[in-house]
Coordinates of C-alpha atoms in Angstrom, one line a residue:
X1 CA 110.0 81.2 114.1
X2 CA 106.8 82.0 112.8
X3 CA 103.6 79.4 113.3
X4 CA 100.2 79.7 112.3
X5 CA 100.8 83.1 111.6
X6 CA 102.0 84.2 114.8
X7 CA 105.6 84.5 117.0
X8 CA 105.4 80.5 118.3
X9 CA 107.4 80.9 121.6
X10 CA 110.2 78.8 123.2
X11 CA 107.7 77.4 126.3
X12 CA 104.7 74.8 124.8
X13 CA 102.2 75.3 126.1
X14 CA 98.9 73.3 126.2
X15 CA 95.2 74.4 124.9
X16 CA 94.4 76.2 128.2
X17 CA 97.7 78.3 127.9
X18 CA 99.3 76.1 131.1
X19 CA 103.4 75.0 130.7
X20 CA 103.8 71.4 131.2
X21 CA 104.7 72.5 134.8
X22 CA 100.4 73.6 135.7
X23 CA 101.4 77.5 136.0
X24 CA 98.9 79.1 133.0
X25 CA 100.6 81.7 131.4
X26 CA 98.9 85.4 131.0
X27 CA 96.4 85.9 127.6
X28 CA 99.9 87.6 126.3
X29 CA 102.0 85.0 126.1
X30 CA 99.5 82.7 125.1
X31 CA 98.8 85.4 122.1
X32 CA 101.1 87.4 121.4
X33 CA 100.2 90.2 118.4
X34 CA 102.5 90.4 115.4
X35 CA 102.7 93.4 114.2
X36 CA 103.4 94.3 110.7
X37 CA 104.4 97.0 108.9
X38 CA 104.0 98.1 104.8
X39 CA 105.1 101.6 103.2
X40 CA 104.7 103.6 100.1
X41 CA 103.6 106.6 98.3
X42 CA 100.6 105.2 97.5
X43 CA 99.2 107.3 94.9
X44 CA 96.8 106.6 92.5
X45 CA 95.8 104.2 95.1
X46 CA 93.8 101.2 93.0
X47 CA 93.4 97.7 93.8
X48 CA 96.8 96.2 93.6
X49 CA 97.8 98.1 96.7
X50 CA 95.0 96.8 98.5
X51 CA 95.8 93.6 97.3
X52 CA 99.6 93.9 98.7
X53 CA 97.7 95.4 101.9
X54 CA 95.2 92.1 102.2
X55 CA 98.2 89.7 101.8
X56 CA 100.6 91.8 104.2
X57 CA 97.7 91.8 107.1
X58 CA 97.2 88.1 106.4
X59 CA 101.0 87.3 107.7
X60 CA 100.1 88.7 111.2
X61 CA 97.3 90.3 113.2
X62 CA 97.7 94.4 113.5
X63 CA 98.8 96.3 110.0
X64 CA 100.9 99.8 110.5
X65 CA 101.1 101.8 107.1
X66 CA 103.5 104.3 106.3
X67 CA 102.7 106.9 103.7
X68 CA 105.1 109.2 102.0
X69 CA 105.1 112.9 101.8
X70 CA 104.4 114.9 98.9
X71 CA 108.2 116.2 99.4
X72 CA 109.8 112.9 99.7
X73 CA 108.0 111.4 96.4
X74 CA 109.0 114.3 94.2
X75 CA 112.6 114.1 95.3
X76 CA 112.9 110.0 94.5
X77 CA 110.0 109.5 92.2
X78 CA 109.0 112.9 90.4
X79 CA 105.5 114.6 91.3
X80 CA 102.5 112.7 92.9
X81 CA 99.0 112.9 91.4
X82 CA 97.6 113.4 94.5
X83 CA 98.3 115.6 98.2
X84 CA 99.6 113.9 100.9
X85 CA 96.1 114.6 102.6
X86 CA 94.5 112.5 99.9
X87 CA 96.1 109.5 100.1
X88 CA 96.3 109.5 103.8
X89 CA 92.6 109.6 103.5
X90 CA 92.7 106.5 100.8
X91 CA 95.5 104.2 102.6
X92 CA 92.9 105.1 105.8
X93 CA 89.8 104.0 104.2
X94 CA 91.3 100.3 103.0
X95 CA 89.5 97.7 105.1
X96 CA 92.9 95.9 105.8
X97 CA 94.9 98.8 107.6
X98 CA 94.7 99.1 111.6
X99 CA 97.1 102.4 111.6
X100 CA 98.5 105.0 109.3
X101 CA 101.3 106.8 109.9
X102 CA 102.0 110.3 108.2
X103 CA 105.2 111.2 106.5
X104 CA 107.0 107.6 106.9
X105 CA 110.6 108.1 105.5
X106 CA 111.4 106.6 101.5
X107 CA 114.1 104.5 103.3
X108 CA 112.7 101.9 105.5
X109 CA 114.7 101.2 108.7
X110 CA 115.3 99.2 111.7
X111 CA 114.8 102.3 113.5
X112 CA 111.3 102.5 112.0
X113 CA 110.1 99.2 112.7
X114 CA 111.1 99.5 116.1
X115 CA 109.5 103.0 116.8
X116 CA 106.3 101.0 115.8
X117 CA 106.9 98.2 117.6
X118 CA 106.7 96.3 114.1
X119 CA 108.0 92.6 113.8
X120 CA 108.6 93.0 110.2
X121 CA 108.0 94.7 107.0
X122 CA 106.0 93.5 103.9
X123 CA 106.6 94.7 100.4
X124 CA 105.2 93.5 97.0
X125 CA 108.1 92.1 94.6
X126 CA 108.8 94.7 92.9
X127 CA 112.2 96.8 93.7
X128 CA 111.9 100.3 95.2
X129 CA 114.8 102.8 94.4
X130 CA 116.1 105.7 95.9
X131 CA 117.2 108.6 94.0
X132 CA 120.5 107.6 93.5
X133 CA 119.2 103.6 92.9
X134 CA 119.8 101.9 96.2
X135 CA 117.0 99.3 97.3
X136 CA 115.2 101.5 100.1
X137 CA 114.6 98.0 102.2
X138 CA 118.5 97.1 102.1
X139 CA 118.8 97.4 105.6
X140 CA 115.6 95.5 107.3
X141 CA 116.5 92.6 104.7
X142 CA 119.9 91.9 105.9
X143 CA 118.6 91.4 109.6
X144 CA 115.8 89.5 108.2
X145 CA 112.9 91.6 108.7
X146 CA 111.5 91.8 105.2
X147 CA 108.5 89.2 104.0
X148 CA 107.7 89.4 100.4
X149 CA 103.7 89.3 99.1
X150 CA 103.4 88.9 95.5
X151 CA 102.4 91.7 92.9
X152 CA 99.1 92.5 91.7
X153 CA 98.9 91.2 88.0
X154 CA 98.3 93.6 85.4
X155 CA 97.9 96.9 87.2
X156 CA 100.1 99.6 87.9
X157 CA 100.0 103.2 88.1
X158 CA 101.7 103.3 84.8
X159 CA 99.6 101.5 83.5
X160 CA 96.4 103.6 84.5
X161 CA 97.9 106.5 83.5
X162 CA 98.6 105.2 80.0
X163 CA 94.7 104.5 79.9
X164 CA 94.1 107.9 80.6
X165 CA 96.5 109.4 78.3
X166 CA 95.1 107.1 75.4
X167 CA 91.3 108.1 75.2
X168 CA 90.1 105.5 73.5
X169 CA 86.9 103.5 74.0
X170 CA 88.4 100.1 73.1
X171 CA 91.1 100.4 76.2
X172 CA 88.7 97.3 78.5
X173 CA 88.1 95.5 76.3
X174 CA 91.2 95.3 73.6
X175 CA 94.5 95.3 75.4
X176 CA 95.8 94.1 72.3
X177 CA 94.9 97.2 70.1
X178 CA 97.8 98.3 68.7
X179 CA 97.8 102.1 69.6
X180 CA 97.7 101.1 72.8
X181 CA 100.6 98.6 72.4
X182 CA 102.4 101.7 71.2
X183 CA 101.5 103.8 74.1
X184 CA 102.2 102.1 76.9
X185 CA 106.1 101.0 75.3
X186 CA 106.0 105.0 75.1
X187 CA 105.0 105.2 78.4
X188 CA 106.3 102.5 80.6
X189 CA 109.7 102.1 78.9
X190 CA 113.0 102.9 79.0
X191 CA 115.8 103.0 76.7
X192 CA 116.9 99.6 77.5
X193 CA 113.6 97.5 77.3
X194 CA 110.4 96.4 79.1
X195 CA 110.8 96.1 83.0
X196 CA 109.2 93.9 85.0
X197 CA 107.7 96.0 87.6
X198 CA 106.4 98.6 85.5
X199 CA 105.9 97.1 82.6
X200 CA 102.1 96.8 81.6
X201 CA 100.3 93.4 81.5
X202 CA 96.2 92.7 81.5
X203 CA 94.8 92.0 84.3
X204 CA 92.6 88.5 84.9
X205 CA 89.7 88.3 87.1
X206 CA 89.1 85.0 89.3
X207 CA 86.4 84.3 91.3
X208 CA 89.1 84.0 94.3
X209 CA 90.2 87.6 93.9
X210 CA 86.4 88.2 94.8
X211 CA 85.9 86.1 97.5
X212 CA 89.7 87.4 99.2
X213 CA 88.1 91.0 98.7
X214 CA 84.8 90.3 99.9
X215 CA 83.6 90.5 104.1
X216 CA 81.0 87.4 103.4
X217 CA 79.4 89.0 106.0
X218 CA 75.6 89.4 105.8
X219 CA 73.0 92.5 106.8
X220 CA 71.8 91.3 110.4
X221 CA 68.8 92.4 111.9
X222 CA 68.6 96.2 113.0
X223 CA 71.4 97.0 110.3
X224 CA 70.0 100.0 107.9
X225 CA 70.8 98.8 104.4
X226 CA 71.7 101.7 102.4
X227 CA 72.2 101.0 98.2
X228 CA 74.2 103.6 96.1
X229 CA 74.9 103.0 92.7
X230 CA 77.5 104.2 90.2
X231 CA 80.4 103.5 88.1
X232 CA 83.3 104.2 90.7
X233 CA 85.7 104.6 88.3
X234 CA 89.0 105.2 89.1
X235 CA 88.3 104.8 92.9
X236 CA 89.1 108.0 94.4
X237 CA 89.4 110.3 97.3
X238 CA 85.9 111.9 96.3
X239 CA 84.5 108.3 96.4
X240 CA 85.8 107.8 99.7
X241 CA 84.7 110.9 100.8
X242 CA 81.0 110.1 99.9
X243 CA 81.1 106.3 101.3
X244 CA 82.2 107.5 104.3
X245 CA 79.3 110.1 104.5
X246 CA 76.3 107.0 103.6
X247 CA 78.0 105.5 106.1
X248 CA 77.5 107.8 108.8
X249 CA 73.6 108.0 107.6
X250 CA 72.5 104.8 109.9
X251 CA 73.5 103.9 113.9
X252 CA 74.3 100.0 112.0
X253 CA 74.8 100.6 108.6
X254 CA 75.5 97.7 105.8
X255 CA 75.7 99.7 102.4
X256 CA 75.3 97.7 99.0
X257 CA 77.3 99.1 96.1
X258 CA 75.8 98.8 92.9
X259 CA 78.4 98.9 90.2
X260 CA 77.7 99.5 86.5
X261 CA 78.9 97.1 83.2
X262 CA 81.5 99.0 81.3
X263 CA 78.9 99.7 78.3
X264 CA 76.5 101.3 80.7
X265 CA 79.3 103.6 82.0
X266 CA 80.5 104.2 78.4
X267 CA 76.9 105.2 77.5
X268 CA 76.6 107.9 79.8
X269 CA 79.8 109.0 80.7
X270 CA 81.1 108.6 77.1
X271 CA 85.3 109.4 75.7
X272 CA 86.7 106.4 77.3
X273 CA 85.1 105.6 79.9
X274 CA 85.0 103.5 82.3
X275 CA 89.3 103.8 82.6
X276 CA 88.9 100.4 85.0
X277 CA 86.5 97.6 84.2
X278 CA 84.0 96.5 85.8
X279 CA 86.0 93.9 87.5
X280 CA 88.7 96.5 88.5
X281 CA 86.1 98.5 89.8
X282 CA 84.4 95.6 92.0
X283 CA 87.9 94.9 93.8
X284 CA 88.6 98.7 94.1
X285 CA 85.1 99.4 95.7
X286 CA 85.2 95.9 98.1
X287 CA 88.2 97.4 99.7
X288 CA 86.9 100.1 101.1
X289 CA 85.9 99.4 104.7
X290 CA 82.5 101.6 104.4
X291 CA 81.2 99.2 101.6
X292 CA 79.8 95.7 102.5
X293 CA 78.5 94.2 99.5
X294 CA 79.0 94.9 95.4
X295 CA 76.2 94.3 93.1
X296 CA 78.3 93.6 90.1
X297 CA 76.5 95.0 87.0
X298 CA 73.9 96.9 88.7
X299 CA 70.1 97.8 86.5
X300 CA 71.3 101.2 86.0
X301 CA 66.9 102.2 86.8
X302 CA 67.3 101.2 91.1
X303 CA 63.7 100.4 90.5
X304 CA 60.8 97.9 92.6
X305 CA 62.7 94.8 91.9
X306 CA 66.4 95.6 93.6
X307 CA 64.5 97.3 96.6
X308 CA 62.4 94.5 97.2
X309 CA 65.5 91.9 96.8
X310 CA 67.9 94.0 99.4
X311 CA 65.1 94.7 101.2
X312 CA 66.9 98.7 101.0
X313 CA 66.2 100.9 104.1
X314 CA 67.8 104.2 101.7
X315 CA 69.0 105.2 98.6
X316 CA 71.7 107.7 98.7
X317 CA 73.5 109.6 95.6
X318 CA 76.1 112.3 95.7
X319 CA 75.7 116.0 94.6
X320 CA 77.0 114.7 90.9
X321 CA 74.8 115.0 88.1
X322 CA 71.8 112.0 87.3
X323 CA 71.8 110.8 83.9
X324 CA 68.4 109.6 82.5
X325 CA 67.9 106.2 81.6
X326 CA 68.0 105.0 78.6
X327 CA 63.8 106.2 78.2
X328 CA 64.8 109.1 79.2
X329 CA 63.4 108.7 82.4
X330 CA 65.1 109.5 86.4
X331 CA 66.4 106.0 87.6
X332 CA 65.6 106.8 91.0
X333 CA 61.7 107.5 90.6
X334 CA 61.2 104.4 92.8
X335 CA 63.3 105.2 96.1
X336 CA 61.8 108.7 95.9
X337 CA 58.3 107.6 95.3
X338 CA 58.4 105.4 98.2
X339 CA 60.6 108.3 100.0
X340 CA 63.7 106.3 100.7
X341 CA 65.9 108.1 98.4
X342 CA 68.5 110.9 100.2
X343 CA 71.4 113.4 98.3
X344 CA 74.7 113.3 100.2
X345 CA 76.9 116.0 100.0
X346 CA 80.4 114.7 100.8
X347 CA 82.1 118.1 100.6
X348 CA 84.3 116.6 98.1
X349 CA 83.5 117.6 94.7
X350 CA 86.7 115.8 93.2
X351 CA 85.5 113.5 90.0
X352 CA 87.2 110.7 87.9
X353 CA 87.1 113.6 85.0
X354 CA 89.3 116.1 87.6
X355 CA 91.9 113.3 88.0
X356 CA 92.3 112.7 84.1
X357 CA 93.1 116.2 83.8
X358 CA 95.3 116.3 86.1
X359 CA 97.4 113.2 84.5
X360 CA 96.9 115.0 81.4
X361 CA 98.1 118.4 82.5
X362 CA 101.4 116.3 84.2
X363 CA 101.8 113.9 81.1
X364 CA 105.4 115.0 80.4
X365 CA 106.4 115.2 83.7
X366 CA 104.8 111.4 84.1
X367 CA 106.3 110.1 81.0
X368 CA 110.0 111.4 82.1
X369 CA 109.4 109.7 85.6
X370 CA 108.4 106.3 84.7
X371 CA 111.3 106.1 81.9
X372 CA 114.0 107.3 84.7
X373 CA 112.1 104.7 87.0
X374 CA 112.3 101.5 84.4
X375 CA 115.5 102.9 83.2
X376 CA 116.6 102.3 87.2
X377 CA 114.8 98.8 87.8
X378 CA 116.7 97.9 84.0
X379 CA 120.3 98.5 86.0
X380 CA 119.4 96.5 89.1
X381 CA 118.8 94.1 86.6
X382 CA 121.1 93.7 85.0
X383 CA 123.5 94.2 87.8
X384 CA 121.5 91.5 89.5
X385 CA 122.0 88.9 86.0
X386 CA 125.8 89.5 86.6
X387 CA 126.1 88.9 90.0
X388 CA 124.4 85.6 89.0
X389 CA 126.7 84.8 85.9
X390 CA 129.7 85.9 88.2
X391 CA 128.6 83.2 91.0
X392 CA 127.8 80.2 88.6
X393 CA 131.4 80.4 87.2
X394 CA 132.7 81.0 90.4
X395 CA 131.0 77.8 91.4
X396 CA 132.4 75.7 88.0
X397 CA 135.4 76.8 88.8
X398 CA 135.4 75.6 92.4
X399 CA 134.0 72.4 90.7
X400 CA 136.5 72.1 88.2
X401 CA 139.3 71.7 90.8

């Protein structure tokens, strides 16, 4: 039985941790940890997986995850967009995880929870498939280990794919747009109609998602603010990467993110960008556990007004290009007047551009793999419909005599 979010045991106990008897009981039994665990390719990583990942570590106190090899995907799933290395480096940098464990198998098992010393699993609810369609958490449901988070509306990796794939400026703001319509029934569909799982669907922002992603926590005296500003599109590996390094700049850091309005981005990133909006992109970039605060729609000029309001200790920016402000002139002349301002070289040149190319290089291979994917969840399904129909007239039946 499960109380208050953790195991309650068979012995009450009183405030102090005594049994009724006087004896007090160690800190352990007053307390004891439940341990979860969550699995999953986790490619593409965006904010509905850290979503599943803030709602799994909210059922218990210590979250293990499990991420798939490179090998594993392409045998059930078809090719991953990223290396393995990559999105053990993304799983590890949401703020929600305790522990990540390499090359977890596709099936999850008793045996696996109990190697980790896990009370239960936690998946979204969504159905995950093996290669020849069995539900890969058969097993730890039928002994009742499984718990259930719900799914992230209106983002998938389909779905970001099929932004990429389109290329159009209207994609943030006009879900409705017909070519995209088209595209993403190309892209996310089967031969036997919409799933629900990968189906596409918008997403809506809520001031609730914010405050779930947010820490609430402010600067404290001593802490080195440090503001970086950018569009973060597509939240990546070479993101992470760089967050980590401002991190590692100050003894106590608290870094401010300053994120961009989708016309900003568009103006000097141009083609389609941004592929997220800006609300996307603030849940993406709260996430991380290097970041502490998002200004959402960021000056794009960090000029006397923003430093003064943060009171900012540093500015850093990556190794990536600076586009001029709209005058044509450096939006960081302030910081480096005043000598705040520092370049960071993450060692990770990887950009949102790289990752559209890849997706565009694999579109065929991407295309196949999410109609053989919805083509799957469709069976289960319908399989699932008929087991249904099958047991209501089994039940009028009964009735009936």
């Amino acid at each position: 039985m499960i109380k208050n979010g953790h195991h309650a045991t068979s012995d009450q106990q009183d405030d102090a941790g005594r049994k009724p008897g006087g004896s007090v009981c160690s800190p352990e039994k007053r307390k004891r940890v439940v341990r979860l665990w969550c699995d999953g390719c986790y490619d593409m990583v965006h904010y509905g997986h850290s979503n599943q990942l803030r709602q799994a570590k909210a059922m218990g106190d210590y979250l293990i995850v499990g991420v798939h090899t490179d090998a594993e995907i392409s045998k059930h799933k078809g090719p991953p967009v990223f290396t393995q290395e990559e999105r053990y480096k993304m799983v590890r940098a949401i703020k929600w995880v305790d522990e990540m464990v390499e090359g977890a198998p596709y099936v999850t098992t008793l045996e696996t929870l109990d190697k980790y010393n896990c009370d239960f699993c936690v998946h979204g609810d969504d159905i995950t498939l093996t290669v020849d369609g069995k539900d890969t958490y058969e097993e730890v449901k039928r002994e009742g280990r499984y718990r259930e988070c719900k799914r992230t509306q209106g983002v998938s990796t389909t779905d970001l794919v099929g932004r990429m794939l389109l290329m159009t400026k209207a994609h943030h703001s006009n879900m409705d747009n017909p070519d995209y319509q088209q595209h993403t029934d190309n892209f996310g569909k089967g031969p036997k109609g919409h799933s629900p799982w990968t189906g596409v669907s918008q997403f809506l922002q809520t001031s609730q998602k914010i405050i779930q992603f947010a820490s609430g926590k402010e600067p404290q005296p001593g802490d080195t603010i440090i503001y970086v500003a950018g569009a973060f599109d597509l939240f990546h590996i070479g993101h992470v990467d760089f967050l980590e390094m401002v991190y590692k700049q100050a003894e106590r850091p608290y870094v401010i993110v300053g994120l961009h309005f989708d016309q900003e981005v568009n103006r000097y990133k141009g083609k389609n960008y941004p592929i997220m909006n800006i609300h996307e992109r603030t849940l993406s970039v709260l996430a991380c556990r290097y970041v502490s605060e998002v200004v959402i729609g960021a000056p794009y000029a960090v000029g006397k007004d923003l430093l003064d309001h943060f009171k900012v200790d540093l500015v850093c920016h990556g190794k990536t290009e600076v586009f001029p402000d709209k005058d044509m002139s450096d939006p960081y002349a302030e910081p480096k007047k005043r000598g705040l301002f520092r370049t960071i070289d993450s060692g990770n040149n990887l950009t949102t551009d790289d990752i559209v190319q890849r997706i565009i290089e694999n579109r065929l291979q991407f295309e196949a793999r999410n109609q053989k994917k919805e083509a799957k969840e469709m069976a289960v399904i319908e399989a699932m419909k008929r087991k249904e129909q099958q047991e209501l007239s089994e039940g009028a039946d009964q009735e009936a005599h």
